[in-house]
């Protein structure tokens, strides 16, 4: 034991200075928005490693099938590509997730938007029912009137469109992480050795390094914003706060080894506007804030998160609401209008879904931010799940567990697309405008556009939705 302790002490004394210099180098490069290309080289090496692992998995599976006298060959696995590229190649709704069934959507939260008349309704309209004169207001019910609804109900029981978007995105091939090891318990010794080496690198080098960088970033955020808060209000404080806001967010995302690829930066949000994006992770705001200073909007919290909120509020004009105010739409709209009416105020960053989605789909956008007016700058965010899962399932994991999963992953890699500014048309309702913006984000990010409310994650379907479906079914029976 004494020899072991002396060995650890000597190793710590030797590695202490290089490790400290590495942390200082990371923080300095992050603060000025520069990179030496090490993270990109690291990601490229991981891609080659994943491809090597995929090939070995295919060979091992073929050998297992041959040993079990299976006549079918293993179907070829397509070359690994980013999820957005796969979706664009596969065509309509070409999600990387394999669906169990192919459904024709007839049930939804809003029948007037996505209700499609079924074949049984067409039979009614084409006169395939009895042509005998019926008394007015009489109903004639046949079994085929409800067959399509029964079919849709069974399809939803087998695989509904809501539950699947709150689970981790499925991978096309194993990324050598234990948490995604579902059917590759042991295939070859080479893969086992690679997995063990990756475990050592992630947990004994990358994890401590990322925790220290993130912790130092939090301390810098609190300290610098406290000093900025002591300056008199004015143009200098506003400009300095905008610079500090971007610097601290760059440091924080380095704490999870996040590599961001920005596209079409000419469409970056301008002051006195709204930036609307799909929501996957709590770090979405940090990712977007590395390029632009935003005014964040949300509920006021206590504890550690509340400490960060108060710190950020000293550097830039964020909008935090009390719990009682959040439910008051008029109070929220008033605060938003007041913000965009002040010249040179930073754009407001809003995630209209209201909850985190697993980055395969975009769910219903709340219409509140689209009723205020002003210019909307849509932004599409797409994470690459091969390197690490950025989705936060808040019903399963707490914040600390989630951060630990991200920091112990290979990396967090994402693409951000800035889209051209959009404004509400004169003959367009807030709901239609929100759906148009959502469709643009889904199309650019290669995401599935869904009409369902993301709050179904926490609550039951609204009574109004059931009544709308019942009303639609009664119209069918009446032949309307």
mmCIF file with all atom_site columns, N, CA and C in Angstrom, residues 382-428:
data_model
loop_
_atom_site.group_PDB
_atom_site.id
_atom_site.type_symbol
_atom_site.label_atom_id
_atom_site.label_alt_id
_atom_site.label_comp_id
_atom_site.label_asym_id
_atom_site.label_entity_id
_atom_site.label_seq_id
_atom_site.pdbx_PDB_ins_code
_atom_site.Cartn_x
_atom_site.Cartn_y
_atom_site.Cartn_z
_atom_site.occupancy
_atom_site.B_iso_or_equiv
_atom_site.pdbx_formal_charge
_atom_site.auth_seq_id
_atom_site.auth_comp_id
_atom_site.auth_asym_id
_atom_site.auth_atom_id
_atom_site.pdbx_PDB_model_num
ATOM 1   N N  . UNK A 1 382 ? -29.360 20.569 -34.452 1.00 0.00 ? 382 UNK A N  1
ATOM 2   C CA . UNK A 1 382 ? -29.342 19.117 -34.628 1.00 0.00 ? 382 UNK A CA 1
ATOM 3   C C  . UNK A 1 382 ? -28.070 18.545 -34.014 1.00 0.00 ? 382 UNK A C  1
ATOM 4   N N  . UNK A 1 383 ? -28.230 17.682 -33.002 1.00 0.00 ? 383 UNK A N  1
ATOM 5   C CA . UNK A 1 383 ? -27.100 17.030 -32.344 1.00 0.00 ? 383 UNK A CA 1
ATOM 6   C C  . UNK A 1 383 ? -26.801 15.696 -33.023 1.00 0.00 ? 383 UNK A C  1
ATOM 7   N N  . UNK A 1 384 ? -25.540 15.327 -33.021 1.00 0.00 ? 384 UNK A N  1
ATOM 8   C CA . UNK A 1 384 ? -25.127 14.037 -33.573 1.00 0.00 ? 384 UNK A CA 1
ATOM 9   C C  . UNK A 1 384 ? -25.073 13.029 -32.422 1.00 0.00 ? 384 UNK A C  1
ATOM 10  N N  . UNK A 1 385 ? -26.006 12.063 -32.379 1.00 0.00 ? 385 UNK A N  1
ATOM 11  C CA . UNK A 1 385 ? -26.077 11.153 -31.218 1.00 0.00 ? 385 UNK A CA 1
ATOM 12  C C  . UNK A 1 385 ? -24.956 10.124 -31.168 1.00 0.00 ? 385 UNK A C  1
ATOM 13  N N  . UNK A 1 386 ? -24.143 10.036 -32.213 1.00 0.00 ? 386 UNK A N  1
ATOM 14  C CA . UNK A 1 386 ? -23.080 9.041  -32.203 1.00 0.00 ? 386 UNK A CA 1
ATOM 15  C C  . UNK A 1 386 ? -22.034 9.320  -31.133 1.00 0.00 ? 386 UNK A C  1
ATOM 16  N N  . UNK A 1 387 ? -21.812 10.598 -30.824 1.00 0.00 ? 387 UNK A N  1
ATOM 17  C CA . UNK A 1 387 ? -20.766 10.960 -29.868 1.00 0.00 ? 387 UNK A CA 1
ATOM 18  C C  . UNK A 1 387 ? -21.291 11.089 -28.437 1.00 0.00 ? 387 UNK A C  1
ATOM 19  N N  . UNK A 1 388 ? -22.564 11.365 -28.292 1.00 0.00 ? 388 UNK A N  1
ATOM 20  C CA . UNK A 1 388 ? -23.161 11.503 -26.970 1.00 0.00 ? 388 UNK A CA 1
ATOM 21  C C  . UNK A 1 388 ? -24.587 11.997 -27.100 1.00 0.00 ? 388 UNK A C  1
ATOM 22  N N  . UNK A 1 389 ? -25.421 11.583 -26.177 1.00 0.00 ? 389 UNK A N  1
ATOM 23  C CA . UNK A 1 389 ? -26.831 11.949 -26.225 1.00 0.00 ? 389 UNK A CA 1
ATOM 24  C C  . UNK A 1 389 ? -27.047 13.249 -25.459 1.00 0.00 ? 389 UNK A C  1
ATOM 25  N N  . UNK A 1 390 ? -27.419 14.313 -26.169 1.00 0.00 ? 390 UNK A N  1
ATOM 26  C CA . UNK A 1 390 ? -27.632 15.607 -25.534 1.00 0.00 ? 390 UNK A CA 1
ATOM 27  C C  . UNK A 1 390 ? -29.040 15.760 -24.979 1.00 0.00 ? 390 UNK A C  1
ATOM 28  N N  . UNK A 1 391 ? -29.939 14.846 -25.293 1.00 0.00 ? 391 UNK A N  1
ATOM 29  C CA . UNK A 1 391 ? -31.327 14.968 -24.861 1.00 0.00 ? 391 UNK A CA 1
ATOM 30  C C  . UNK A 1 391 ? -31.440 14.794 -23.351 1.00 0.00 ? 391 UNK A C  1
ATOM 31  N N  . UNK A 1 392 ? -32.179 15.709 -22.712 1.00 0.00 ? 392 UNK A N  1
ATOM 32  C CA . UNK A 1 392 ? -32.399 15.634 -21.271 1.00 0.00 ? 392 UNK A CA 1
ATOM 33  C C  . UNK A 1 392 ? -33.809 15.122 -21.003 1.00 0.00 ? 392 UNK A C  1
ATOM 34  N N  . UNK A 1 393 ? -33.902 13.905 -20.516 1.00 0.00 ? 393 UNK A N  1
ATOM 35  C CA . UNK A 1 393 ? -35.176 13.334 -20.098 1.00 0.00 ? 393 UNK A CA 1
ATOM 36  C C  . UNK A 1 393 ? -35.369 13.689 -18.625 1.00 0.00 ? 393 UNK A C  1
ATOM 37  N N  . UNK A 1 394 ? -36.009 14.821 -18.380 1.00 0.00 ? 394 UNK A N  1
ATOM 38  C CA . UNK A 1 394 ? -36.111 15.352 -17.019 1.00 0.00 ? 394 UNK A CA 1
ATOM 39  C C  . UNK A 1 394 ? -36.960 14.474 -16.108 1.00 0.00 ? 394 UNK A C  1
ATOM 40  N N  . UNK A 1 395 ? -37.808 13.612 -16.689 1.00 0.00 ? 395 UNK A N  1
ATOM 41  C CA . UNK A 1 395 ? -38.614 12.726 -15.857 1.00 0.00 ? 395 UNK A CA 1
ATOM 42  C C  . UNK A 1 395 ? -37.815 11.530 -15.364 1.00 0.00 ? 395 UNK A C  1
ATOM 43  N N  . UNK A 1 396 ? -36.656 11.280 -15.958 1.00 0.00 ? 396 UNK A N  1
ATOM 44  C CA . UNK A 1 396 ? -35.841 10.128 -15.571 1.00 0.00 ? 396 UNK A CA 1
ATOM 45  C C  . UNK A 1 396 ? -34.560 10.531 -14.864 1.00 0.00 ? 396 UNK A C  1
ATOM 46  N N  . UNK A 1 397 ? -33.925 11.619 -15.318 1.00 0.00 ? 397 UNK A N  1
ATOM 47  C CA . UNK A 1 397 ? -32.636 12.022 -14.766 1.00 0.00 ? 397 UNK A CA 1
ATOM 48  C C  . UNK A 1 397 ? -32.714 13.433 -14.183 1.00 0.00 ? 397 UNK A C  1
ATOM 49  N N  . UNK A 1 398 ? -32.039 13.612 -13.052 1.00 0.00 ? 398 UNK A N  1
ATOM 50  C CA . UNK A 1 398 ? -31.876 14.945 -12.502 1.00 0.00 ? 398 UNK A CA 1
ATOM 51  C C  . UNK A 1 398 ? -30.787 15.700 -13.249 1.00 0.00 ? 398 UNK A C  1
ATOM 52  N N  . UNK A 1 399 ? -30.619 16.968 -12.921 1.00 0.00 ? 399 UNK A N  1
ATOM 53  C CA . UNK A 1 399 ? -29.643 17.793 -13.629 1.00 0.00 ? 399 UNK A CA 1
ATOM 54  C C  . UNK A 1 399 ? -28.211 17.278 -13.436 1.00 0.00 ? 399 UNK A C  1
ATOM 55  N N  . UNK A 1 400 ? -27.837 16.892 -12.223 1.00 0.00 ? 400 UNK A N  1
ATOM 56  C CA . UNK A 1 400 ? -26.473 16.424 -11.969 1.00 0.00 ? 400 UNK A CA 1
ATOM 57  C C  . UNK A 1 400 ? -26.195 15.121 -12.718 1.00 0.00 ? 400 UNK A C  1
ATOM 58  N N  . UNK A 1 401 ? -27.172 14.199 -12.715 1.00 0.00 ? 401 UNK A N  1
ATOM 59  C CA . UNK A 1 401 ? -27.009 12.949 -13.456 1.00 0.00 ? 401 UNK A CA 1
ATOM 60  C C  . UNK A 1 401 ? -26.872 13.220 -14.947 1.00 0.00 ? 401 UNK A C  1
ATOM 61  N N  . UNK A 1 402 ? -27.668 14.155 -15.436 1.00 0.00 ? 402 UNK A N  1
ATOM 62  C CA . UNK A 1 402 ? -27.611 14.505 -16.858 1.00 0.00 ? 402 UNK A CA 1
ATOM 63  C C  . UNK A 1 402 ? -26.250 15.098 -17.218 1.00 0.00 ? 402 UNK A C  1
ATOM 64  N N  . UNK A 1 403 ? -25.746 16.022 -16.398 1.00 0.00 ? 403 UNK A N  1
ATOM 65  C CA . UNK A 1 403 ? -24.436 16.620 -16.666 1.00 0.00 ? 403 UNK A CA 1
ATOM 66  C C  . UNK A 1 403 ? -23.335 15.565 -16.620 1.00 0.00 ? 403 UNK A C  1
ATOM 67  N N  . UNK A 1 404 ? -23.449 14.625 -15.683 1.00 0.00 ? 404 UNK A N  1
ATOM 68  C CA . UNK A 1 404 ? -22.449 13.562 -15.607 1.00 0.00 ? 404 UNK A CA 1
ATOM 69  C C  . UNK A 1 404 ? -22.476 12.694 -16.864 1.00 0.00 ? 404 UNK A C  1
ATOM 70  N N  . UNK A 1 405 ? -23.666 12.395 -17.386 1.00 0.00 ? 405 UNK A N  1
ATOM 71  C CA . UNK A 1 405 ? -23.762 11.610 -18.629 1.00 0.00 ? 405 UNK A CA 1
ATOM 72  C C  . UNK A 1 405 ? -23.109 12.347 -19.793 1.00 0.00 ? 405 UNK A C  1
ATOM 73  N N  . UNK A 1 406 ? -23.348 13.655 -19.886 1.00 0.00 ? 406 UNK A N  1
ATOM 74  C CA . UNK A 1 406 ? -22.751 14.416 -20.985 1.00 0.00 ? 406 UNK A CA 1
ATOM 75  C C  . UNK A 1 406 ? -21.234 14.506 -20.844 1.00 0.00 ? 406 UNK A C  1
ATOM 76  N N  . UNK A 1 407 ? -20.768 14.763 -19.628 1.00 0.00 ? 407 UNK A N  1
ATOM 77  C CA . UNK A 1 407 ? -19.328 14.930 -19.432 1.00 0.00 ? 407 UNK A CA 1
ATOM 78  C C  . UNK A 1 407 ? -18.567 13.619 -19.573 1.00 0.00 ? 407 UNK A C  1
ATOM 79  N N  . UNK A 1 408 ? -19.238 12.482 -19.397 1.00 0.00 ? 408 UNK A N  1
ATOM 80  C CA . UNK A 1 408 ? -18.580 11.190 -19.559 1.00 0.00 ? 408 UNK A CA 1
ATOM 81  C C  . UNK A 1 408 ? -18.807 10.593 -20.943 1.00 0.00 ? 408 UNK A C  1
ATOM 82  N N  . UNK A 1 409 ? -19.468 11.322 -21.828 1.00 0.00 ? 409 UNK A N  1
ATOM 83  C CA . UNK A 1 409 ? -19.629 10.882 -23.217 1.00 0.00 ? 409 UNK A CA 1
ATOM 84  C C  . UNK A 1 409 ? -18.360 11.189 -23.997 1.00 0.00 ? 409 UNK A C  1
ATOM 85  N N  . UNK A 1 410 ? -18.332 10.729 -25.235 1.00 0.00 ? 410 UNK A N  1
ATOM 86  C CA . UNK A 1 410 ? -17.176 11.035 -26.075 1.00 0.00 ? 410 UNK A CA 1
ATOM 87  C C  . UNK A 1 410 ? -17.074 12.538 -26.324 1.00 0.00 ? 410 UNK A C  1
ATOM 88  N N  . UNK A 1 411 ? -18.173 13.130 -26.721 1.00 0.00 ? 411 UNK A N  1
ATOM 89  C CA . UNK A 1 411 ? -18.221 14.568 -26.995 1.00 0.00 ? 411 UNK A CA 1
ATOM 90  C C  . UNK A 1 411 ? -19.679 14.926 -27.276 1.00 0.00 ? 411 UNK A C  1
ATOM 91  N N  . UNK A 1 412 ? -19.942 16.212 -27.404 1.00 0.00 ? 412 UNK A N  1
ATOM 92  C CA . UNK A 1 412 ? -21.243 16.703 -27.848 1.00 0.00 ? 412 UNK A CA 1
ATOM 93  C C  . UNK A 1 412 ? -21.005 17.489 -29.136 1.00 0.00 ? 412 UNK A C  1
ATOM 94  N N  . UNK A 1 413 ? -21.537 16.978 -30.236 1.00 0.00 ? 413 UNK A N  1
ATOM 95  C CA . UNK A 1 413 ? -21.336 17.592 -31.551 1.00 0.00 ? 413 UNK A CA 1
ATOM 96  C C  . UNK A 1 413 ? -22.699 18.007 -32.101 1.00 0.00 ? 413 UNK A C  1
ATOM 97  N N  . UNK A 1 414 ? -22.805 19.228 -32.553 1.00 0.00 ? 414 UNK A N  1
ATOM 98  C CA . UNK A 1 414 ? -24.097 19.678 -33.082 1.00 0.00 ? 414 UNK A CA 1
ATOM 99  C C  . UNK A 1 414 ? -23.897 20.648 -34.237 1.00 0.00 ? 414 UNK A C  1
ATOM 100 N N  . UNK A 1 415 ? -24.930 20.737 -35.062 1.00 0.00 ? 415 UNK A N  1
ATOM 101 C CA . UNK A 1 415 ? -24.988 21.687 -36.174 1.00 0.00 ? 415 UNK A CA 1
ATOM 102 C C  . UNK A 1 415 ? -26.091 22.691 -35.884 1.00 0.00 ? 415 UNK A C  1
ATOM 103 N N  . UNK A 1 416 ? -25.815 23.952 -36.173 1.00 0.00 ? 416 UNK A N  1
ATOM 104 C CA . UNK A 1 416 ? -26.777 25.039 -35.968 1.00 0.00 ? 416 UNK A CA 1
ATOM 105 C C  . UNK A 1 416 ? -26.972 25.750 -37.296 1.00 0.00 ? 416 UNK A C  1
ATOM 106 N N  . UNK A 1 417 ? -28.224 25.818 -37.742 1.00 0.00 ? 417 UNK A N  1
ATOM 107 C CA . UNK A 1 417 ? -28.560 26.522 -38.978 1.00 0.00 ? 417 UNK A CA 1
ATOM 108 C C  . UNK A 1 417 ? -29.376 27.769 -38.650 1.00 0.00 ? 417 UNK A C  1
ATOM 109 N N  . UNK A 1 418 ? -28.883 28.925 -39.070 1.00 0.00 ? 418 UNK A N  1
ATOM 110 C CA . UNK A 1 418 ? -29.653 30.167 -38.967 1.00 0.00 ? 418 UNK A CA 1
ATOM 111 C C  . UNK A 1 418 ? -30.515 30.293 -40.225 1.00 0.00 ? 418 UNK A C  1
ATOM 112 N N  . UNK A 1 419 ? -31.801 30.552 -40.043 1.00 0.00 ? 419 UNK A N  1
ATOM 113 C CA . UNK A 1 419 ? -32.729 30.663 -41.168 1.00 0.00 ? 419 UNK A CA 1
ATOM 114 C C  . UNK A 1 419 ? -33.109 32.121 -41.397 1.00 0.00 ? 419 UNK A C  1
ATOM 115 N N  . UNK A 1 420 ? -33.542 32.459 -42.613 1.00 0.00 ? 420 UNK A N  1
ATOM 116 C CA . UNK A 1 420 ? -33.939 33.852 -42.899 1.00 0.00 ? 420 UNK A CA 1
ATOM 117 C C  . UNK A 1 420 ? -35.063 34.318 -41.979 1.00 0.00 ? 420 UNK A C  1
ATOM 118 N N  . UNK A 1 421 ? -35.072 35.607 -41.714 1.00 0.00 ? 421 UNK A N  1
ATOM 119 C CA . UNK A 1 421 ? -36.079 36.191 -40.821 1.00 0.00 ? 421 UNK A CA 1
ATOM 120 C C  . UNK A 1 421 ? -37.480 35.989 -41.384 1.00 0.00 ? 421 UNK A C  1
ATOM 121 N N  . UNK A 1 422 ? -38.442 35.800 -40.493 1.00 0.00 ? 422 UNK A N  1
ATOM 122 C CA . UNK A 1 422 ? -39.832 35.587 -40.879 1.00 0.00 ? 422 UNK A CA 1
ATOM 123 C C  . UNK A 1 422 ? -40.715 36.550 -40.092 1.00 0.00 ? 422 UNK A C  1
ATOM 124 N N  . UNK A 1 423 ? -41.748 37.063 -40.750 1.00 0.00 ? 423 UNK A N  1
ATOM 125 C CA . UNK A 1 423 ? -42.719 37.949 -40.100 1.00 0.00 ? 423 UNK A CA 1
ATOM 126 C C  . UNK A 1 423 ? -44.128 37.423 -40.338 1.00 0.00 ? 423 UNK A C  1
ATOM 127 N N  . UNK A 1 424 ? -45.012 37.798 -39.466 1.00 0.00 ? 424 UNK A N  1
ATOM 128 C CA . UNK A 1 424 ? -46.392 37.334 -39.540 1.00 0.00 ? 424 UNK A CA 1
ATOM 129 C C  . UNK A 1 424 ? -47.141 38.071 -40.646 1.00 0.00 ? 424 UNK A C  1
ATOM 130 N N  . UNK A 1 425 ? -47.832 37.323 -41.473 1.00 0.00 ? 425 UNK A N  1
ATOM 131 C CA . UNK A 1 425 ? -48.594 37.914 -42.561 1.00 0.00 ? 425 UNK A CA 1
ATOM 132 C C  . UNK A 1 425 ? -49.870 38.559 -42.036 1.00 0.00 ? 425 UNK A C  1
ATOM 133 N N  . UNK A 1 426 ? -50.426 39.441 -42.840 1.00 0.00 ? 426 UNK A N  1
ATOM 134 C CA . UNK A 1 426 ? -51.615 40.173 -42.401 1.00 0.00 ? 426 UNK A CA 1
ATOM 135 C C  . UNK A 1 426 ? -52.810 39.257 -42.205 1.00 0.00 ? 426 UNK A C  1
ATOM 136 N N  . UNK A 1 427 ? -52.943 38.230 -43.050 1.00 0.00 ? 427 UNK A N  1
ATOM 137 C CA . UNK A 1 427 ? -54.092 37.326 -42.964 1.00 0.00 ? 427 UNK A CA 1
ATOM 138 C C  . UNK A 1 427 ? -53.748 36.027 -42.239 1.00 0.00 ? 427 UNK A C  1
ATOM 139 N N  . UNK A 1 428 ? -52.721 36.036 -41.418 1.00 0.00 ? 428 UNK A N  1
ATOM 140 C CA . UNK A 1 428 ? -52.224 34.828 -40.774 1.00 0.00 ? 428 UNK A CA 1
ATOM 141 C C  . UNK A 1 428 ? -52.443 34.909 -39.269 1.00 0.00 ? 428 UNK A C  1
#
